[in-house]
mmCIF file of C-alpha atoms and ligand atoms in Angstrom:
data_model
loop_
_atom_site.group_PDB
_atom_site.id
_atom_site.type_symbol
_atom_site.label_atom_id
_atom_site.label_comp_id
_atom_site.label_asym_id
_atom_site.label_seq_id
_atom_site.Cartn_x
_atom_site.Cartn_y
_atom_site.Cartn_z
ATOM 1 C CA MET A 29 -0.092 0.412 -0.049
ATOM 2 C CA THR A 30 1.265 3.317 -0.754
ATOM 3 C CA THR A 31 1.973 5.071 2.529
ATOM 4 C CA LEU A 32 2.549 9.088 2.542
ATOM 5 C CA PRO A 33 4.226 10.741 6.066
ATOM 6 C CA THR A 34 1.370 11.856 7.721
ATOM 7 C CA ARG A 35 0.099 14.579 10.288
ATOM 8 C CA ALA A 36 2.419 16.429 7.708
ATOM 9 C CA VAL A 37 1.868 19.269 5.246
ATOM 10 C CA ALA A 38 1.488 19.669 1.562
ATOM 11 C CA ILE A 39 1.883 22.853 -0.093
ATOM 12 C CA VAL A 40 -0.465 22.578 -3.791
ATOM 13 C CA THR A 41 0.291 25.587 -5.954
ATOM 14 C CA GLY A 42 -2.386 26.267 -8.597
ATOM 15 C CA GLY A 43 -4.461 23.554 -5.840
ATOM 16 C CA SER A 44 -7.599 24.917 -6.918
ATOM 17 C CA ARG A 45 -8.272 23.681 -10.400
ATOM 18 C CA GLY A 46 -7.351 21.032 -12.988
ATOM 19 C CA ILE A 47 -3.948 18.723 -12.210
ATOM 20 C CA GLY A 48 -3.664 20.487 -8.915
ATOM 21 C CA ARG A 49 -6.862 20.304 -7.341
ATOM 22 C CA ALA A 50 -6.805 16.176 -8.290
ATOM 23 C CA CYS A 51 -3.093 16.433 -6.236
ATOM 24 C CA ALA A 52 -4.946 18.216 -3.301
ATOM 25 C CA ARG A 53 -7.429 15.946 -3.175
ATOM 26 C CA ILE A 54 -5.115 12.813 -2.989
ATOM 27 C CA LEU A 55 -2.618 13.790 -0.313
ATOM 28 C CA ALA A 56 -6.000 14.860 2.138
ATOM 29 C CA SER A 57 -7.085 11.635 1.656
ATOM 30 C CA ARG A 58 -3.382 9.910 2.358
ATOM 31 C CA GLY A 59 -3.830 12.319 5.833
ATOM 32 C CA LEU A 60 -1.866 14.977 4.704
ATOM 33 C CA ALA A 61 -3.037 18.444 5.378
ATOM 34 C CA VAL A 62 -3.512 20.547 2.282
ATOM 35 C CA VAL A 63 -2.671 24.380 1.166
ATOM 36 C CA VAL A 64 -4.636 24.679 -1.788
ATOM 37 C CA ASN A 65 -2.908 28.172 -3.244
ATOM 38 C CA TYR A 66 -4.547 29.876 -5.667
ATOM 39 C CA VAL A 67 -4.573 33.175 -7.265
ATOM 40 C CA SER A 68 -7.965 34.023 -8.242
ATOM 41 C CA ASP A 69 -10.426 31.255 -8.187
ATOM 42 C CA GLU A 70 -11.930 31.591 -4.494
ATOM 43 C CA LYS A 71 -14.652 29.859 -5.359
ATOM 44 C CA ALA A 72 -13.277 26.761 -6.659
ATOM 45 C CA ALA A 73 -10.272 26.675 -3.828
ATOM 46 C CA ASN A 74 -13.119 26.926 -1.024
ATOM 47 C CA SER A 75 -15.047 24.248 -2.440
ATOM 48 C CA LEU A 76 -12.297 22.082 -2.773
ATOM 49 C CA VAL A 77 -11.399 22.514 1.143
ATOM 50 C CA ALA A 78 -15.181 21.913 2.317
ATOM 51 C CA GLU A 79 -14.888 18.716 0.120
ATOM 52 C CA ILE A 80 -11.597 18.072 1.428
ATOM 53 C CA GLY A 81 -13.191 18.708 5.040
ATOM 54 C CA ALA A 82 -16.187 16.367 4.483
ATOM 55 C CA ALA A 83 -14.231 13.423 3.608
ATOM 56 C CA GLY A 84 -12.662 13.761 7.142
ATOM 57 C CA GLY A 85 -9.469 15.252 5.739
ATOM 58 C CA HIS A 86 -7.684 18.917 6.459
ATOM 59 C CA ALA A 87 -7.029 21.895 4.142
ATOM 60 C CA ILE A 88 -6.744 25.431 3.793
ATOM 61 C CA ALA A 89 -7.468 28.163 0.843
ATOM 62 C CA VAL A 90 -4.571 30.565 0.546
ATOM 63 C CA LYS A 91 -4.416 33.049 -2.152
ATOM 64 C CA GLY A 92 -1.516 33.609 -3.744
ATOM 65 C CA ASP A 93 0.843 34.566 -7.092
ATOM 66 C CA VAL A 94 3.730 31.826 -6.933
ATOM 67 C CA GLY A 95 5.610 34.725 -9.042
ATOM 68 C CA VAL A 96 5.530 37.580 -6.261
ATOM 69 C CA GLU A 97 7.584 36.833 -3.336
ATOM 70 C CA ALA A 98 5.603 38.029 -0.893
ATOM 71 C CA ASP A 99 2.719 35.769 -2.017
ATOM 72 C CA VAL A 100 4.914 32.654 -1.510
ATOM 73 C CA MET A 101 5.999 33.564 2.187
ATOM 74 C CA ALA A 102 2.471 34.218 3.129
ATOM 75 C CA ILE A 103 1.793 30.759 1.624
ATOM 76 C CA PHE A 104 4.593 29.290 3.325
ATOM 77 C CA LYS A 105 3.476 31.192 6.439
ATOM 78 C CA ALA A 106 0.514 29.698 6.075
ATOM 79 C CA ALA A 107 1.527 26.029 5.742
ATOM 80 C CA ASP A 108 3.930 26.544 9.036
ATOM 81 C CA SER A 109 0.580 27.477 10.845
ATOM 82 C CA LEU A 110 -0.741 23.409 10.072
ATOM 83 C CA GLY A 111 2.395 21.323 10.659
ATOM 84 C CA ARG A 112 5.918 20.430 9.410
ATOM 85 C CA LEU A 113 5.941 20.782 5.577
ATOM 86 C CA ALA A 114 6.804 17.507 3.616
ATOM 87 C CA VAL A 115 5.532 17.961 0.091
ATOM 88 C CA LEU A 116 5.486 20.416 -2.104
ATOM 89 C CA ILE A 117 3.779 20.247 -5.438
ATOM 90 C CA ASN A 118 4.823 23.271 -7.574
ATOM 91 C CA ASN A 119 2.131 22.963 -10.145
ATOM 92 C CA ALA A 120 0.540 26.167 -10.920
ATOM 93 C CA GLY A 121 1.145 27.307 -14.759
ATOM 94 C CA VAL A 122 -0.133 28.876 -17.530
ATOM 95 C CA VAL A 123 -0.125 29.037 -21.079
ATOM 96 C CA ASP A 124 -0.702 32.164 -23.225
ATOM 97 C CA VAL A 125 -3.141 32.501 -27.036
ATOM 98 C CA VAL A 126 -1.441 30.668 -29.337
ATOM 99 C CA ALA A 127 1.722 32.512 -30.971
ATOM 100 C CA ARG A 128 5.057 32.150 -33.249
ATOM 101 C CA VAL A 129 7.761 33.738 -31.820
ATOM 102 C CA ASP A 130 8.117 36.315 -33.987
ATOM 103 C CA GLU A 131 4.846 37.645 -32.422
ATOM 104 C CA MET A 132 5.927 37.266 -28.756
ATOM 105 C CA THR A 133 6.095 40.567 -26.544
ATOM 106 C CA VAL A 134 8.813 41.232 -23.704
ATOM 107 C CA GLU A 135 5.392 41.084 -21.220
ATOM 108 C CA ARG A 136 4.089 37.791 -22.754
ATOM 109 C CA LEU A 137 7.716 36.459 -22.080
ATOM 110 C CA ASN A 138 8.544 37.678 -18.770
ATOM 111 C CA ARG A 139 4.665 36.583 -17.538
ATOM 112 C CA MET A 140 5.613 33.243 -18.765
ATOM 113 C CA MET A 141 8.878 32.360 -17.225
ATOM 114 C CA THR A 142 7.713 34.453 -13.860
ATOM 115 C CA ILE A 143 4.951 32.512 -13.254
ATOM 116 C CA ASN A 144 5.992 29.126 -15.076
ATOM 117 C CA ILE A 145 10.127 28.922 -13.914
ATOM 118 C CA ILE A 146 10.268 31.691 -10.602
ATOM 119 C CA GLY A 147 6.717 30.362 -9.962
ATOM 120 C CA THR A 148 8.861 26.835 -9.063
ATOM 121 C CA PHE A 149 12.328 28.412 -7.886
ATOM 122 C CA ILE A 150 10.623 30.492 -5.022
ATOM 123 C CA PRO A 151 8.385 28.296 -3.870
ATOM 124 C CA SER A 152 11.030 25.306 -3.642
ATOM 125 C CA ARG A 153 13.714 27.816 -2.402
ATOM 126 C CA GLU A 154 11.346 28.168 1.037
ATOM 127 C CA ALA A 155 10.463 24.280 1.082
ATOM 128 C CA VAL A 156 14.535 23.597 0.913
ATOM 129 C CA LEU A 157 14.910 25.891 4.077
ATOM 130 C CA ARG A 158 11.981 23.514 6.086
ATOM 131 C CA MET A 159 13.237 20.303 4.384
ATOM 132 C CA SER A 160 16.884 20.156 4.326
ATOM 133 C CA THR A 161 18.703 18.352 6.868
ATOM 134 C CA LYS A 162 21.210 21.238 6.528
ATOM 135 C CA HIS A 163 18.424 23.727 7.793
ATOM 136 C CA GLY A 164 17.393 21.446 10.694
ATOM 137 C CA GLY A 165 14.705 19.814 8.924
ATOM 138 C CA LYS A 166 13.269 16.348 8.535
ATOM 139 C CA GLY A 167 13.355 15.657 5.090
ATOM 140 C CA GLY A 168 10.787 15.793 2.198
ATOM 141 C CA VAL A 169 9.171 15.651 -1.626
ATOM 142 C CA ILE A 170 9.156 18.531 -3.892
ATOM 143 C CA ILE A 171 7.513 17.374 -7.410
ATOM 144 C CA ASN A 172 7.639 19.906 -10.123
ATOM 145 C CA LEU A 173 4.676 19.733 -12.978
ATOM 146 C CA SER A 174 6.927 19.855 -16.731
ATOM 147 C CA SER A 175 4.722 19.239 -19.872
ATOM 148 C CA VAL A 176 5.940 16.750 -22.590
ATOM 149 C CA ALA A 177 6.009 20.508 -24.219
ATOM 150 C CA ALA A 178 9.767 20.244 -23.142
ATOM 151 C CA LYS A 179 10.558 17.430 -25.384
ATOM 152 C CA LEU A 180 8.294 18.941 -28.440
ATOM 153 C CA GLY A 181 8.674 22.905 -28.236
ATOM 154 C CA SER A 182 5.540 23.475 -29.517
ATOM 155 C CA PRO A 183 6.263 25.072 -32.575
ATOM 156 C CA GLY A 184 3.631 27.860 -33.722
ATOM 157 C CA MET A 185 1.484 27.310 -30.842
ATOM 158 C CA TYR A 186 3.816 28.434 -27.670
ATOM 159 C CA VAL A 187 7.361 27.688 -27.732
ATOM 160 C CA ASP A 188 7.648 29.988 -24.688
ATOM 161 C CA TYR A 189 5.714 27.556 -22.722
ATOM 162 C CA ALA A 190 7.540 24.374 -23.832
ATOM 163 C CA SER A 191 10.778 26.518 -23.099
ATOM 164 C CA ALA A 192 9.638 27.600 -19.656
ATOM 165 C CA LYS A 193 9.008 23.603 -19.498
ATOM 166 C CA GLY A 194 12.171 22.751 -20.352
ATOM 167 C CA ALA A 195 13.648 24.607 -17.947
ATOM 168 C CA ILE A 196 11.794 22.929 -15.236
ATOM 169 C CA ASP A 197 13.402 19.445 -16.324
ATOM 170 C CA THR A 198 16.939 21.251 -15.745
ATOM 171 C CA PHE A 199 16.045 22.703 -12.171
ATOM 172 C CA THR A 200 14.251 19.333 -11.520
ATOM 173 C CA LEU A 201 17.889 17.486 -12.297
ATOM 174 C CA GLY A 202 19.417 20.165 -10.876
ATOM 175 C CA LEU A 203 17.816 20.328 -7.310
ATOM 176 C CA ALA A 204 17.480 16.750 -6.884
ATOM 177 C CA ARG A 205 21.173 16.250 -6.738
ATOM 178 C CA GLU A 206 21.603 19.632 -4.765
ATOM 179 C CA VAL A 207 19.793 18.163 -1.906
ATOM 180 C CA ALA A 208 19.824 14.231 -2.551
ATOM 181 C CA ALA A 209 21.760 14.261 0.724
ATOM 182 C CA GLU A 210 19.928 16.198 2.606
ATOM 183 C CA GLY A 211 16.654 14.121 2.784
ATOM 184 C CA ILE A 212 14.938 15.657 -0.040
ATOM 185 C CA ARG A 213 13.835 13.707 -3.223
ATOM 186 C CA VAL A 214 12.332 16.584 -6.281
ATOM 187 C CA ASN A 215 11.380 15.053 -9.372
ATOM 188 C CA ALA A 216 8.926 15.835 -11.980
ATOM 189 C CA VAL A 217 5.577 14.647 -14.098
ATOM 190 C CA ARG A 218 5.676 15.785 -17.356
ATOM 191 C CA PRO A 219 1.939 15.649 -18.679
ATOM 192 C CA GLY A 220 0.555 15.121 -22.167
ATOM 193 C CA LEU A 221 -2.769 16.006 -22.986
ATOM 194 C CA ILE A 222 -4.723 16.497 -19.546
ATOM 195 C CA ASP A 223 -8.373 17.494 -19.740
ATOM 196 C CA THR A 224 -8.606 20.521 -17.787
ATOM 197 C CA ASP A 225 -9.574 24.298 -18.416
ATOM 198 C CA ILE A 226 -5.569 25.660 -19.640
ATOM 199 C CA HIS A 227 -6.304 24.767 -23.291
ATOM 200 C CA ALA A 228 -9.201 26.660 -23.302
ATOM 201 C CA SER A 229 -7.532 29.394 -21.071
ATOM 202 C CA GLY A 230 -4.824 29.736 -24.056
ATOM 203 C CA GLY A 231 -7.695 30.669 -26.316
ATOM 204 C CA VAL A 232 -8.381 26.962 -28.025
ATOM 205 C CA PRO A 233 -10.894 25.420 -25.831
ATOM 206 C CA ASP A 234 -11.181 22.982 -28.693
ATOM 207 C CA ARG A 235 -7.158 21.333 -28.737
ATOM 208 C CA ILE A 236 -7.855 18.380 -27.185
ATOM 209 C CA GLU A 237 -10.601 17.269 -29.771
ATOM 210 C CA LYS A 238 -7.770 18.574 -32.607
ATOM 211 C CA LEU A 239 -4.853 16.822 -31.080
ATOM 212 C CA ARG A 240 -6.294 13.517 -29.839
ATOM 213 C CA ASP A 241 -5.650 11.538 -32.856
ATOM 214 C CA GLN A 242 -1.554 12.353 -32.349
ATOM 215 C CA ILE A 243 -1.872 10.612 -29.091
ATOM 216 C CA PRO A 244 -1.009 6.960 -29.060
ATOM 217 C CA VAL A 245 -3.278 5.929 -26.827
ATOM 218 C CA LYS A 246 -5.736 7.738 -28.884
ATOM 219 C CA ARG A 247 -7.614 9.334 -25.896
ATOM 220 C CA GLU A 248 -6.309 12.330 -23.476
ATOM 221 C CA GLY A 249 -5.648 12.092 -20.118
ATOM 222 C CA SER A 250 -7.374 13.054 -17.218
ATOM 223 C CA ALA A 251 -6.258 14.984 -13.923
ATOM 224 C CA ASP A 252 -6.359 12.324 -11.445
ATOM 225 C CA GLU A 253 -4.094 10.283 -13.679
ATOM 226 C CA VAL A 254 -1.575 12.958 -13.567
ATOM 227 C CA ALA A 255 -2.651 13.163 -9.779
ATOM 228 C CA ARG A 256 -1.762 9.615 -8.921
ATOM 229 C CA ALA A 257 2.038 9.613 -10.700
ATOM 230 C CA VAL A 258 2.793 12.573 -7.995
ATOM 231 C CA CYS A 259 1.223 11.037 -5.082
ATOM 232 C CA TRP A 260 3.195 8.310 -6.034
ATOM 233 C CA LEU A 261 6.528 10.036 -6.572
ATOM 234 C CA ALA A 262 5.414 11.733 -2.972
ATOM 235 C CA SER A 263 5.305 8.190 -1.253
ATOM 236 C CA ASP A 264 7.904 5.724 0.080
ATOM 237 C CA GLU A 265 6.671 3.954 -2.275
ATOM 238 C CA ALA A 266 9.433 6.123 -4.590
ATOM 239 C CA SER A 267 11.800 6.081 -2.036
ATOM 240 C CA TYR A 268 14.815 6.051 -4.441
ATOM 241 C CA ALA A 269 13.146 7.984 -7.090
ATOM 242 C CA THR A 270 14.742 11.255 -7.225
ATOM 243 C CA GLY A 271 15.994 13.360 -10.142
ATOM 244 C CA ALA A 272 13.340 11.594 -11.799
ATOM 245 C CA ILE A 273 11.030 12.426 -14.657
ATOM 246 C CA LEU A 274 8.229 10.761 -15.553
ATOM 247 C CA ASP A 275 6.018 11.095 -18.540
ATOM 248 C CA VAL A 276 2.391 10.879 -18.355
ATOM 249 C CA SER A 277 1.072 11.451 -21.775
ATOM 250 C CA GLY A 278 -0.471 8.556 -22.893
ATOM 251 C CA GLY A 279 2.827 7.522 -25.393
ATOM 252 C CA ARG A 280 3.018 11.122 -26.909
HETATM 253 P P1 NAP B 315 -5.092 25.106 -14.983
HETATM 254 O O1 NAP B 315 -6.688 23.519 -15.359
HETATM 255 O O2 NAP B 315 -5.368 25.902 -15.962
HETATM 256 O O3 NAP B 315 -5.398 25.441 -13.424
HETATM 257 C C1 NAP B 315 -4.368 26.224 -13.146
HETATM 258 C C2 NAP B 315 -4.284 26.266 -11.684
HETATM 259 O O4 NAP B 315 -2.868 26.988 -11.429
HETATM 260 C C3 NAP B 315 -5.065 26.769 -11.047
HETATM 261 O O5 NAP B 315 -5.623 26.293 -9.760
HETATM 262 C C4 NAP B 315 -4.745 28.517 -10.656
HETATM 263 O O6 NAP B 315 -5.674 29.207 -9.978
HETATM 264 C C5 NAP B 315 -3.645 28.524 -10.714
HETATM 265 N N1 NAP B 315 -2.564 29.541 -11.064
HETATM 266 C C6 NAP B 315 -2.556 30.061 -12.235
HETATM 267 N N2 NAP B 315 -1.546 31.088 -12.062
HETATM 268 C C7 NAP B 315 -1.262 31.089 -10.758
HETATM 269 C C8 NAP B 315 -0.219 32.489 -10.133
HETATM 270 N N3 NAP B 315 0.199 32.966 -11.171
HETATM 271 N N4 NAP B 315 -0.350 31.928 -8.759
HETATM 272 C C9 NAP B 315 -0.608 30.507 -8.144
HETATM 273 N N5 NAP B 315 -1.359 29.959 -9.145
HETATM 274 C C10 NAP B 315 -1.785 30.100 -10.045
HETATM 275 O O7 NAP B 315 -3.941 24.471 -15.580
HETATM 276 P P2 NAP B 315 -3.568 22.493 -15.304
HETATM 277 O O8 NAP B 315 -4.092 22.236 -16.881
HETATM 278 O O9 NAP B 315 -4.422 21.817 -14.406
HETATM 279 O O10 NAP B 315 -2.500 22.359 -15.272
HETATM 280 C C11 NAP B 315 -1.627 22.289 -13.881
HETATM 281 C C12 NAP B 315 0.019 22.332 -14.346
HETATM 282 O O11 NAP B 315 0.189 20.828 -15.460
HETATM 283 C C13 NAP B 315 1.138 23.269 -15.279
HETATM 284 O O12 NAP B 315 1.809 23.690 -14.661
HETATM 285 C C14 NAP B 315 0.388 22.807 -16.619
HETATM 286 O O13 NAP B 315 1.801 23.775 -17.151
HETATM 287 C C15 NAP B 315 0.863 21.360 -16.430
HETATM 288 N N6 NAP B 315 0.795 20.739 -17.648
HETATM 289 C C16 NAP B 315 -0.745 20.732 -18.224
HETATM 290 C C17 NAP B 315 -1.184 19.780 -19.045
HETATM 291 C C18 NAP B 315 -2.791 20.031 -19.478
HETATM 292 O O14 NAP B 315 -2.768 19.195 -20.594
HETATM 293 N N7 NAP B 315 -4.092 20.558 -18.665
HETATM 294 C C19 NAP B 315 -0.104 19.229 -19.467
HETATM 295 C C20 NAP B 315 1.047 19.939 -19.108
HETATM 296 C C21 NAP B 315 1.274 19.907 -18.155
HETATM 297 P P3 NAP B 315 -7.031 29.954 -10.199
HETATM 298 O O15 NAP B 315 -8.159 28.648 -10.217
HETATM 299 O O16 NAP B 315 -7.139 30.862 -8.877
HETATM 300 O O17 NAP B 315 -6.877 30.373 -11.235
#
């Protein structure tokens, strides 16, 4: 049976919707107190907190932009009030509207890199400060949400997003080795096409229908299917896995 550190705390950035929501739900069901971070959809975050509470778990919703240092500090302060941080899921991520590189503005690029890359670095820094045995911590697990876009490059769609996810893969390898002897495992999950709101956010609500035929298994994935992989990597069953990048992409 999968065991996770109980009576410990997990932070899920972007936990209000999609893959993050599924991760928060499953981690709470395994006994962790969960910080459900969100940036704008308070209703979604609160509904998940209520759902987790009704199922006997514990969660709180904390608003904050992962790309803003002061917000991240507030998210971690809220987590500290619940107990010992054991798991960080760096899930918050954004795409932008479909564009070629020769159309991309600096404003777009700054937003893309700030949320997707710096928004993974700052929470990870704060997690290491709490988890590392070097800093008096008891260890922990960090899981980063990358994307198969990091392998494919997403030409004609969003090379900026794909590049940011490439950075997440490299970050995973580097941080994993940096803190491997300090009780922290760092891994990434690379989802393929998953049925969430993110495609509509990029202005292509029918993106899954358009690309389904290109997926070797001929179907999109669900947020739960990604969350189960995340949960496995967070569990003791993955005790020797660090610096791993796991594709959950139906073969894509
Ligand atoms: P989603 O359905 O669009 O949900 C995004 C979540 O991130 C929401 O909870 C949103 O909060 C939150 N968020 C957005 N910007 C944020 C910010 N600056 N600070 C804090 N939270 C923020 O996305 P998803 O499809 O579940 O994607 C989750 C992760 O998986 C992302 O990193 C994405 O790149 C990656 N991924 C997704 C797919 C896919 O096909 N869906 C494929 C590969 C990788 P609000 O609810 O408040 O807006």
